[in-house]
PDB file of C-alpha atoms in Angstrom:
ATOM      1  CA  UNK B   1      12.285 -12.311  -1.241  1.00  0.00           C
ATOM      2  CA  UNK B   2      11.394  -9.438   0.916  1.00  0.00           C
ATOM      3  CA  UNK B   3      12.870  -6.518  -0.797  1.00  0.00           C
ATOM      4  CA  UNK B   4      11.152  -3.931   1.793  1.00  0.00           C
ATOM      5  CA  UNK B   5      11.292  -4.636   5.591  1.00  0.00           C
ATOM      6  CA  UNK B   6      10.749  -3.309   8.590  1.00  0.00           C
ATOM      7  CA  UNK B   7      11.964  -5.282  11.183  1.00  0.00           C
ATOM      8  CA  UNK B   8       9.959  -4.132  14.532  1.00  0.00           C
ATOM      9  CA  UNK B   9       6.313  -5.240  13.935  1.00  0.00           C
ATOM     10  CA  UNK B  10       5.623  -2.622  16.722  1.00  0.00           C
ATOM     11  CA  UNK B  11       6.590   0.283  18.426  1.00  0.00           C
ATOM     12  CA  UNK B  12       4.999   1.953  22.237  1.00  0.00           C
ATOM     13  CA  UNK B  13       6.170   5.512  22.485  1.00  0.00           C
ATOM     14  CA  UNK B  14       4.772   8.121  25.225  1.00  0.00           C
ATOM     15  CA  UNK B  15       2.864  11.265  24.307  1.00  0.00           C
ATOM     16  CA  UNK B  16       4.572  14.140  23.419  1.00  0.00           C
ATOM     17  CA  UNK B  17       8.162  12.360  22.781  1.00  0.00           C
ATOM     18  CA  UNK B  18       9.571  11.202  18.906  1.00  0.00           C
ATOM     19  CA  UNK B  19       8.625   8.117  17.488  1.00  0.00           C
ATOM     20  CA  UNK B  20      11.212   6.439  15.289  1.00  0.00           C
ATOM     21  CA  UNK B  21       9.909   3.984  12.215  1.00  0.00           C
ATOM     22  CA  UNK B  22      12.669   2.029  10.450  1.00  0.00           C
ATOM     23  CA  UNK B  23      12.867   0.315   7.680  1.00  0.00           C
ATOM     24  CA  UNK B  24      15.235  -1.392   5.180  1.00  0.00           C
ATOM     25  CA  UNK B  25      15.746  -2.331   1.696  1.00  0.00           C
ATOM     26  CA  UNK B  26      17.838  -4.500  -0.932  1.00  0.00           C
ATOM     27  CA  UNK B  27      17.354  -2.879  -4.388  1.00  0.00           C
ATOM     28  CA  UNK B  28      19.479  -0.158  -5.072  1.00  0.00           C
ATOM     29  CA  UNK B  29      17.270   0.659  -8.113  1.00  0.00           C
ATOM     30  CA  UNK B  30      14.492   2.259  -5.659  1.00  0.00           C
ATOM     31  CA  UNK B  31      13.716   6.125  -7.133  1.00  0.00           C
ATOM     32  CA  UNK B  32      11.662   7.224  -4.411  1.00  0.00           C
ATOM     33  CA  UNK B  33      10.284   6.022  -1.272  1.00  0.00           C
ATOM     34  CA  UNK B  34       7.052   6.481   0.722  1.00  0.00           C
ATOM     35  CA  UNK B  35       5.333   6.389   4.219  1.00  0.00           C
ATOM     36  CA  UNK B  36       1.655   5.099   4.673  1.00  0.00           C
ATOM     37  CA  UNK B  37      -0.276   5.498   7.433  1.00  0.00           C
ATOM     38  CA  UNK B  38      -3.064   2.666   7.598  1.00  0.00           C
ATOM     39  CA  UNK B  39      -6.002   3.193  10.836  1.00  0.00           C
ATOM     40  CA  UNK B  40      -8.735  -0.392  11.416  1.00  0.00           C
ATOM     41  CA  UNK B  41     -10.933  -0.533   8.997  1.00  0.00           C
ATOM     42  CA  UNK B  42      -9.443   2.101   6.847  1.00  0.00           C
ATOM     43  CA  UNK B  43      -6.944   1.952   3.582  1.00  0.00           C
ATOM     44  CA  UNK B  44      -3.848   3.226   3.955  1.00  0.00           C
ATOM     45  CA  UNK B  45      -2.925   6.785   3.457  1.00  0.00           C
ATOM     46  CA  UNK B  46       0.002   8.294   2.188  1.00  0.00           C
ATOM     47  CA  UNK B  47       2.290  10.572   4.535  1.00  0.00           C
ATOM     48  CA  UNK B  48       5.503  11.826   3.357  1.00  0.00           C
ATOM     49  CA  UNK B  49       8.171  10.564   0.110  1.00  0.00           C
ATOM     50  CA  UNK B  50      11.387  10.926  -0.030  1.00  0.00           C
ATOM     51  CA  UNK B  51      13.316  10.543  -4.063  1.00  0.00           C
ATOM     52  CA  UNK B  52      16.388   8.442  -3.966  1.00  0.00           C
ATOM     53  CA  UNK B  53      18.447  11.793  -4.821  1.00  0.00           C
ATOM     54  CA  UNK B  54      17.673  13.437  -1.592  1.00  0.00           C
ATOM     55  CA  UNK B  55      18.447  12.926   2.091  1.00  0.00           C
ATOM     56  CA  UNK B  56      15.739  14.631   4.129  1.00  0.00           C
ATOM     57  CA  UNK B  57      12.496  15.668   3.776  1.00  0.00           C
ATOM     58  CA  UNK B  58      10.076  17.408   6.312  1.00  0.00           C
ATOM     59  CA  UNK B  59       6.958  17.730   6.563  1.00  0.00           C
ATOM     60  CA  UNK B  60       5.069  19.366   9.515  1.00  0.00           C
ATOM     61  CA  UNK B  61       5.585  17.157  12.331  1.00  0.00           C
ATOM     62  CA  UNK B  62       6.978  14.169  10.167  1.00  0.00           C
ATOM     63  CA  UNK B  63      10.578  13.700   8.910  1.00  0.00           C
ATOM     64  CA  UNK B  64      11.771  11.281   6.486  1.00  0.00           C
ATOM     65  CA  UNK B  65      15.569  10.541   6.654  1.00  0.00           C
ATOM     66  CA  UNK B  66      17.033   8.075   3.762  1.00  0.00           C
ATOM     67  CA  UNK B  67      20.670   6.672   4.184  1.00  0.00           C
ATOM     68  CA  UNK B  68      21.529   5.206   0.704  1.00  0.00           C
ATOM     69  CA  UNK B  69      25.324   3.451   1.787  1.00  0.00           C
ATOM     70  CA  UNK B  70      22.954   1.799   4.241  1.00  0.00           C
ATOM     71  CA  UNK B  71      19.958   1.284   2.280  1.00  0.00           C
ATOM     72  CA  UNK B  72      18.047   2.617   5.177  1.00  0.00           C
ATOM     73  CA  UNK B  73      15.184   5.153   5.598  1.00  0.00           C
ATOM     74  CA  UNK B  74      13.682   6.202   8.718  1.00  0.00           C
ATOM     75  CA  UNK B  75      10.343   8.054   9.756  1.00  0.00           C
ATOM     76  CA  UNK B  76      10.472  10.069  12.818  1.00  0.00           C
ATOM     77  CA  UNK B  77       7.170  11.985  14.288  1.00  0.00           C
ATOM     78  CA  UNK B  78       7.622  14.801  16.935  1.00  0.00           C
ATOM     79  CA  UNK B  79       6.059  15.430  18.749  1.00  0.00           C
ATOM     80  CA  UNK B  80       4.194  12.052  18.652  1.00  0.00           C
ATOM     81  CA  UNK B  81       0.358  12.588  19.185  1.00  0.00           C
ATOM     82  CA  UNK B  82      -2.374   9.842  20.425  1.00  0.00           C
ATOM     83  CA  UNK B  83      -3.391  10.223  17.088  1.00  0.00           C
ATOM     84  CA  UNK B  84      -0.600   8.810  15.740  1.00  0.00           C
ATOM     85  CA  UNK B  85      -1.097   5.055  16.810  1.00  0.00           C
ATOM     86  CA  UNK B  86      -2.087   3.320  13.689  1.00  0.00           C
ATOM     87  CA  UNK B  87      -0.211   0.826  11.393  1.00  0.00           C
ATOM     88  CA  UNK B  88       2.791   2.467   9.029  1.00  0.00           C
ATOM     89  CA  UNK B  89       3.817   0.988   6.165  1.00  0.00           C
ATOM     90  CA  UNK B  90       6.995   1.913   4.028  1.00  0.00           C
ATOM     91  CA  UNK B  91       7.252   1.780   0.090  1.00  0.00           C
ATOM     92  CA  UNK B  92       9.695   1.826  -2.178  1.00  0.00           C
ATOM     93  CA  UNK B  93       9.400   1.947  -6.004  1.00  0.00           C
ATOM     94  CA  UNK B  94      11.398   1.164  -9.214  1.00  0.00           C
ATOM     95  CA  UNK B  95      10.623  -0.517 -12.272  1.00  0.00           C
ATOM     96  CA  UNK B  96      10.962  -3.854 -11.753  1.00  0.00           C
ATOM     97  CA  UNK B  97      10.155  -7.035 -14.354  1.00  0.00           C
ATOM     98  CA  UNK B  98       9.594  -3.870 -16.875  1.00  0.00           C
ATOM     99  CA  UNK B  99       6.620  -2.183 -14.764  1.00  0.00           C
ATOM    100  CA  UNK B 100       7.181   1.112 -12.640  1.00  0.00           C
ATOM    101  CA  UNK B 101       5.575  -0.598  -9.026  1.00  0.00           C
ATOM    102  CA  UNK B 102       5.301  -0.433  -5.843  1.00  0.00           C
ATOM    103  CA  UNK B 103       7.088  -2.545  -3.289  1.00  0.00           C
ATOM    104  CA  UNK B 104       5.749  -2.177   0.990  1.00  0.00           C
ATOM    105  CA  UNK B 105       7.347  -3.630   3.819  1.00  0.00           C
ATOM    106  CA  UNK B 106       5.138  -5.778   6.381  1.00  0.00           C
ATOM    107  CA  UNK B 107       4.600  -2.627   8.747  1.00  0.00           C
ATOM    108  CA  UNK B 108       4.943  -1.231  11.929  1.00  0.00           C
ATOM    109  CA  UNK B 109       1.989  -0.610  14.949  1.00  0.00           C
ATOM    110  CA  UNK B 110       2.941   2.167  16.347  1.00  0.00           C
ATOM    111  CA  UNK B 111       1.279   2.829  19.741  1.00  0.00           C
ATOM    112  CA  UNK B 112       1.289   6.263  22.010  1.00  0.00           C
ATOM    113  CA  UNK B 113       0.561   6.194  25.408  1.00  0.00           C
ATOM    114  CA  UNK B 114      -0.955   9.242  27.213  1.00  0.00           C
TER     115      UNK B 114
ATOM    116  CA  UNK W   1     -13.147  14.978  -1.784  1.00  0.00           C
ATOM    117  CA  UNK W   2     -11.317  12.205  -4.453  1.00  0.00           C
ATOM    118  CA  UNK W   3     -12.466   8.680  -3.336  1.00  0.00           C
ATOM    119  CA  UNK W   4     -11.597   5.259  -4.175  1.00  0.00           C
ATOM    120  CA  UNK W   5     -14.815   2.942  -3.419  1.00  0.00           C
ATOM    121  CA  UNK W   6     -14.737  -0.587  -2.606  1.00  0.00           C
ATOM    122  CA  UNK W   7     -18.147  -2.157  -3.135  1.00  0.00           C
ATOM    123  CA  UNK W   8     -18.149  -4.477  -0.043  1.00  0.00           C
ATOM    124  CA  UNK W   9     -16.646  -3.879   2.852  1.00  0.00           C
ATOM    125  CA  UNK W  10     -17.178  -7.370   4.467  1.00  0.00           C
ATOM    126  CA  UNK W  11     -17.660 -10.313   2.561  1.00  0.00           C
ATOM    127  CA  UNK W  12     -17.656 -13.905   3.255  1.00  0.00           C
ATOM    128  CA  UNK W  13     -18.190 -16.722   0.620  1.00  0.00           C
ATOM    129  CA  UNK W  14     -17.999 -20.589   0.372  1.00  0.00           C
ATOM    130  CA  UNK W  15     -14.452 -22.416  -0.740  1.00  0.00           C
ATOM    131  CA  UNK W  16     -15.236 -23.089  -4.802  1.00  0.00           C
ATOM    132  CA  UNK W  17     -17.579 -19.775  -5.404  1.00  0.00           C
ATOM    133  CA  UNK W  18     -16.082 -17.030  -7.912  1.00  0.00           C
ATOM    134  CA  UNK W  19     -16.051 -13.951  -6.477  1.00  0.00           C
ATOM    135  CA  UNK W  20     -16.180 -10.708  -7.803  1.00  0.00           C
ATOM    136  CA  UNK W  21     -14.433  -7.298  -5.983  1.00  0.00           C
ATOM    137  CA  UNK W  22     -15.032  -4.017  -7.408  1.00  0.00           C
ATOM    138  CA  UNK W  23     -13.837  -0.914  -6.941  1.00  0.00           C
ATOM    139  CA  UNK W  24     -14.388   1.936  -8.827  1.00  0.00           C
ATOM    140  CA  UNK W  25     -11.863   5.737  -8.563  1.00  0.00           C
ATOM    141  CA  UNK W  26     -13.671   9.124  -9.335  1.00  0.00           C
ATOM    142  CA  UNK W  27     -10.458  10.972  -9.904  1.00  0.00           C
ATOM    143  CA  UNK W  28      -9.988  10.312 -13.792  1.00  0.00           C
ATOM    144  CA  UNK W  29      -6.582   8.030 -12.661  1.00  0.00           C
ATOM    145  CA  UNK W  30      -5.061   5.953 -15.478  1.00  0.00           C
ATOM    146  CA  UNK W  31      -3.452   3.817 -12.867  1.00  0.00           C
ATOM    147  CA  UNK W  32      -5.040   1.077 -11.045  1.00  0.00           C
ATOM    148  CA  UNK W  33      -3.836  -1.513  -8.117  1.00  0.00           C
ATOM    149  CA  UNK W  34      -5.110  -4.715  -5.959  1.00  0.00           C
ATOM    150  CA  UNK W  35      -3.603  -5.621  -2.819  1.00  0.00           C
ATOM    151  CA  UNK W  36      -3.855  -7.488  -0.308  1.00  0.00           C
ATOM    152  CA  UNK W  37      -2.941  -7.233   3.189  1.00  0.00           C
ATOM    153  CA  UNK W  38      -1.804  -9.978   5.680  1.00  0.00           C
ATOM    154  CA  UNK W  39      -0.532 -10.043   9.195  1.00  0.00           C
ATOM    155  CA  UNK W  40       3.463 -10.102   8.813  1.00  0.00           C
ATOM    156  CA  UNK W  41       3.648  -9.672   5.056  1.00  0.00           C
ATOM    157  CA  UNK W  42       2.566  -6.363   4.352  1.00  0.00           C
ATOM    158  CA  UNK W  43       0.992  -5.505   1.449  1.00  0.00           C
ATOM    159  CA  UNK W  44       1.474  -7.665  -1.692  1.00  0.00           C
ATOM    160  CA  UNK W  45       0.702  -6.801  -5.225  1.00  0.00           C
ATOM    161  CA  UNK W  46      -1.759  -8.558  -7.094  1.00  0.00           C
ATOM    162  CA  UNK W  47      -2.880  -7.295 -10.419  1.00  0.00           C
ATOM    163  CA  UNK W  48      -2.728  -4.025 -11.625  1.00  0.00           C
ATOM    164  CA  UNK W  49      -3.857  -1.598 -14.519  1.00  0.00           C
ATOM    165  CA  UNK W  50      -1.907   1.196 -16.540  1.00  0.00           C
ATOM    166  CA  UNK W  51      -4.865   1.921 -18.851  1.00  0.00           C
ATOM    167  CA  UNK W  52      -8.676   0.582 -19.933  1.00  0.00           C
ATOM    168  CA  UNK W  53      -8.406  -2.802 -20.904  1.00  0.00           C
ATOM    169  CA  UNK W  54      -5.083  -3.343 -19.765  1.00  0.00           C
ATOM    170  CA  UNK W  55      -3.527  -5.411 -17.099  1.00  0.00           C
ATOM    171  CA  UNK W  56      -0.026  -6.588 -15.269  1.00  0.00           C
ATOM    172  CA  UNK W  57       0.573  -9.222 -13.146  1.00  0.00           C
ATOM    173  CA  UNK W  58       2.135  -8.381  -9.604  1.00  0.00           C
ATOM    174  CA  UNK W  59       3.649 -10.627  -7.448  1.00  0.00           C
ATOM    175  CA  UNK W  60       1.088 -12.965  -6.579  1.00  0.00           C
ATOM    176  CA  UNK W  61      -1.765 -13.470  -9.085  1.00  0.00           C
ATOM    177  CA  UNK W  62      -1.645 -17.015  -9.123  1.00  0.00           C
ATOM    178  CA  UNK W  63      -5.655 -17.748  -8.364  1.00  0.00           C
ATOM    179  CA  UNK W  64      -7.130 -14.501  -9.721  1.00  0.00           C
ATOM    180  CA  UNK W  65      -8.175 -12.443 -12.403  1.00  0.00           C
ATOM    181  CA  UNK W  66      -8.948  -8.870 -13.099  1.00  0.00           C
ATOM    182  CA  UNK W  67     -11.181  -6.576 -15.674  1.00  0.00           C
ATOM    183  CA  UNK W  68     -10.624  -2.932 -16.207  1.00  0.00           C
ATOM    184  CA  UNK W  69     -13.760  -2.235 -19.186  1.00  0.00           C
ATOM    185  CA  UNK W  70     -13.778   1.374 -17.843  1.00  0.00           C
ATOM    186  CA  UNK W  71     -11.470   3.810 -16.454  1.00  0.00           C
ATOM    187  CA  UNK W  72     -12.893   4.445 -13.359  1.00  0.00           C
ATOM    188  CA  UNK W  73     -13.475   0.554 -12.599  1.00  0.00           C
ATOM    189  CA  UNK W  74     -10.698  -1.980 -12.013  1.00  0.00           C
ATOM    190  CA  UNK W  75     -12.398  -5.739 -10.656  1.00  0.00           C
ATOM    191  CA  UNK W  76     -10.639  -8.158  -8.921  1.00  0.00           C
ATOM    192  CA  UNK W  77     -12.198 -12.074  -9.620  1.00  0.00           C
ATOM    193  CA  UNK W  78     -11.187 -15.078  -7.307  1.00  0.00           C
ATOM    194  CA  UNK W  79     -12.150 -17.502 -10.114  1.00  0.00           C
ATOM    195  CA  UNK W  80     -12.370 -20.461  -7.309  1.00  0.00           C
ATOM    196  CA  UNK W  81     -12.537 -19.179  -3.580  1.00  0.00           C
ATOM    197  CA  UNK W  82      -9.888 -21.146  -1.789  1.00  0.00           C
ATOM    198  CA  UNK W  83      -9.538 -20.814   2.275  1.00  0.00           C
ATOM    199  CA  UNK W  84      -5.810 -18.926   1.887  1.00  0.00           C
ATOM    200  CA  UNK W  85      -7.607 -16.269   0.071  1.00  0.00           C
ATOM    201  CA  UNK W  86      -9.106 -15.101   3.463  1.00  0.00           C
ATOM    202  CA  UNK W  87      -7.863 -11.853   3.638  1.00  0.00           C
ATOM    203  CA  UNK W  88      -7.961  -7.559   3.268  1.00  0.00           C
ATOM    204  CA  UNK W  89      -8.060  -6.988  -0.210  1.00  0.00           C
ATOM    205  CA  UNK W  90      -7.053  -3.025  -0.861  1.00  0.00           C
ATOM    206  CA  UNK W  91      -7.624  -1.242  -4.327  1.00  0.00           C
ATOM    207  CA  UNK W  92      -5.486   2.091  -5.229  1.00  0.00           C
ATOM    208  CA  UNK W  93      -5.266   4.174  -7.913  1.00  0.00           C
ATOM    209  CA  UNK W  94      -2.524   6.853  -8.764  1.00  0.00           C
ATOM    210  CA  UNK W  95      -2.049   9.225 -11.763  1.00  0.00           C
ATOM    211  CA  UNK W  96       1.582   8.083 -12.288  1.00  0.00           C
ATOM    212  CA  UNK W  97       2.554   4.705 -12.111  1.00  0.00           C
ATOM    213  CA  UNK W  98       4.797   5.333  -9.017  1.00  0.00           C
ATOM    214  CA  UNK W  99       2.432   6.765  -6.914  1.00  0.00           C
ATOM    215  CA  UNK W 100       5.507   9.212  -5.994  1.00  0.00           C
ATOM    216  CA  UNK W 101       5.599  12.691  -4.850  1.00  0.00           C
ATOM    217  CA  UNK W 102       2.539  14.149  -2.914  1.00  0.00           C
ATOM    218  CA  UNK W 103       0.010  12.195  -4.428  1.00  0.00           C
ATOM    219  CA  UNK W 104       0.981   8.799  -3.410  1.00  0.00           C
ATOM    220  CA  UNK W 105      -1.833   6.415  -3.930  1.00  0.00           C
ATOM    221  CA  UNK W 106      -5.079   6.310  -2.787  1.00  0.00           C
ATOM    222  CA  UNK W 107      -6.719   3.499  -1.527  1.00  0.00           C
ATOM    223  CA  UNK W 108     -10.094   2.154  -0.862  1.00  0.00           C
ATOM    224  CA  UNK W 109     -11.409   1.654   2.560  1.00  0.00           C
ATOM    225  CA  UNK W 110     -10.676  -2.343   1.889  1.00  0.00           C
ATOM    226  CA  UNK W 111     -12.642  -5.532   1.854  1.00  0.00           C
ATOM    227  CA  UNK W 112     -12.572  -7.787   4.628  1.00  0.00           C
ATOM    228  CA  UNK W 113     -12.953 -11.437   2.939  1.00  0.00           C
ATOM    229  CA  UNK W 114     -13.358 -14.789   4.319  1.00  0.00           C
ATOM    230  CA  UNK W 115     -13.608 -18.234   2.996  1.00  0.00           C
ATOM    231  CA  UNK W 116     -15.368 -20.427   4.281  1.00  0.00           C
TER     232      UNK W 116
END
């Protein structure tokens, strides 16, 4: 029971233009939700949140959007930099089976192209 | 610079072996986390820690074990290697048990095991 997913398992975008991550999720008891940013070899680092209460959030060159009627949050980069191509994952947490946790989707490879 | 270390970062071990992962956080964090990360699923929760000696299951613990003695050091123990355990196993830790706001969580760089 996925309860986090993000349906494109990659994404090619050209330098210098937005990239747009998606993702999706079923609990409605989600308080906040986060964007990782995971390079070969490397954990995963965390990017930008977003609490259920809120809409937007900015930060720098990354936006997080959230779109609670459709249980939908999106991460959008601009402009998109080579340094950008790595593996982002989403999060979502909540306390679930009586333990605050987080839940990720499967991720996105996002690629930019000079 | 806060770190979260994982002992090995490559690791391969025979199907039947117990096998220890450690990881150990230098930021004074009450909260620690094992994942693991495979192609298609993400990353899936295995065990985790709110506090010394204390310890959750996640969503898939079925094969494994954990030990947090100390603060700073949270173990992960595959008490019989099996083949399907081949995988990147990621440890976190977080001063809140959400992770949320601008700290997030911080991982270790990972371990790359295989079973063999």
């Amino acid at each position: 029971d996925q309860q986090v997913k993000q349906n494109s398992p990659s994404l090619s975008v050209q330098e210098g233009r937005i990239s747009i991550l998606n993702c999706d999720y079923t609990n409605s008891m989600f308080d906040y939700f986060l964007w990782y940013k995971k390079y070969p070899a490397e954990g995963p680092t965390f990017l930008i949140s977003i609490s259920s209460i809120k809409d937007k959030n900015e930060d720098g060159r990354f936006t997080v959007f959230l779109n609670k009627s459709a249980k939908h949050l999106s991460l959008h980069i601009v402009p998109s930099q080579p340094g950008d191509s790595a593996v982002y994952f989403c999060a979502a947490s909540a306390r679930i089976q009586g333990a605050q946790k987080l839940v990720f989707g499967q991720g996105t490879r996002l690629t930019i192209n000079p | 610079d806060v770190k979260v270390t994982q002992s090995s970062r490559y690791l391969v071990k025979r199907t039947g072996e117990k096998v220890f992962l450690e990881c150990v956080q230098d930021m004074d964090h009450e909260n620690m986390f094992w994942y693991r990360q495979d192609p298609g699923l993400g990353l899936r929760l295995i065990y985790f820690s709110y506090d010394v000696k204390m310890k959750e299951k996640g969503d898939i613990p079925e094969g494994y074990s954990v030990s947090r003695e100390k603060k700073e050091r949270f173990s992960l123990i595959l008490e019989s290697a099996s083949t399907n355990q081949t995988s990147m196993y990621l440890c976190a830790s977080s001063s809140k048990p959400t992770g949320t706001g601008r700290d997030g969580y911080t991982f270790g760089s990972g371990t790359r095991l295989t079973v063999v």
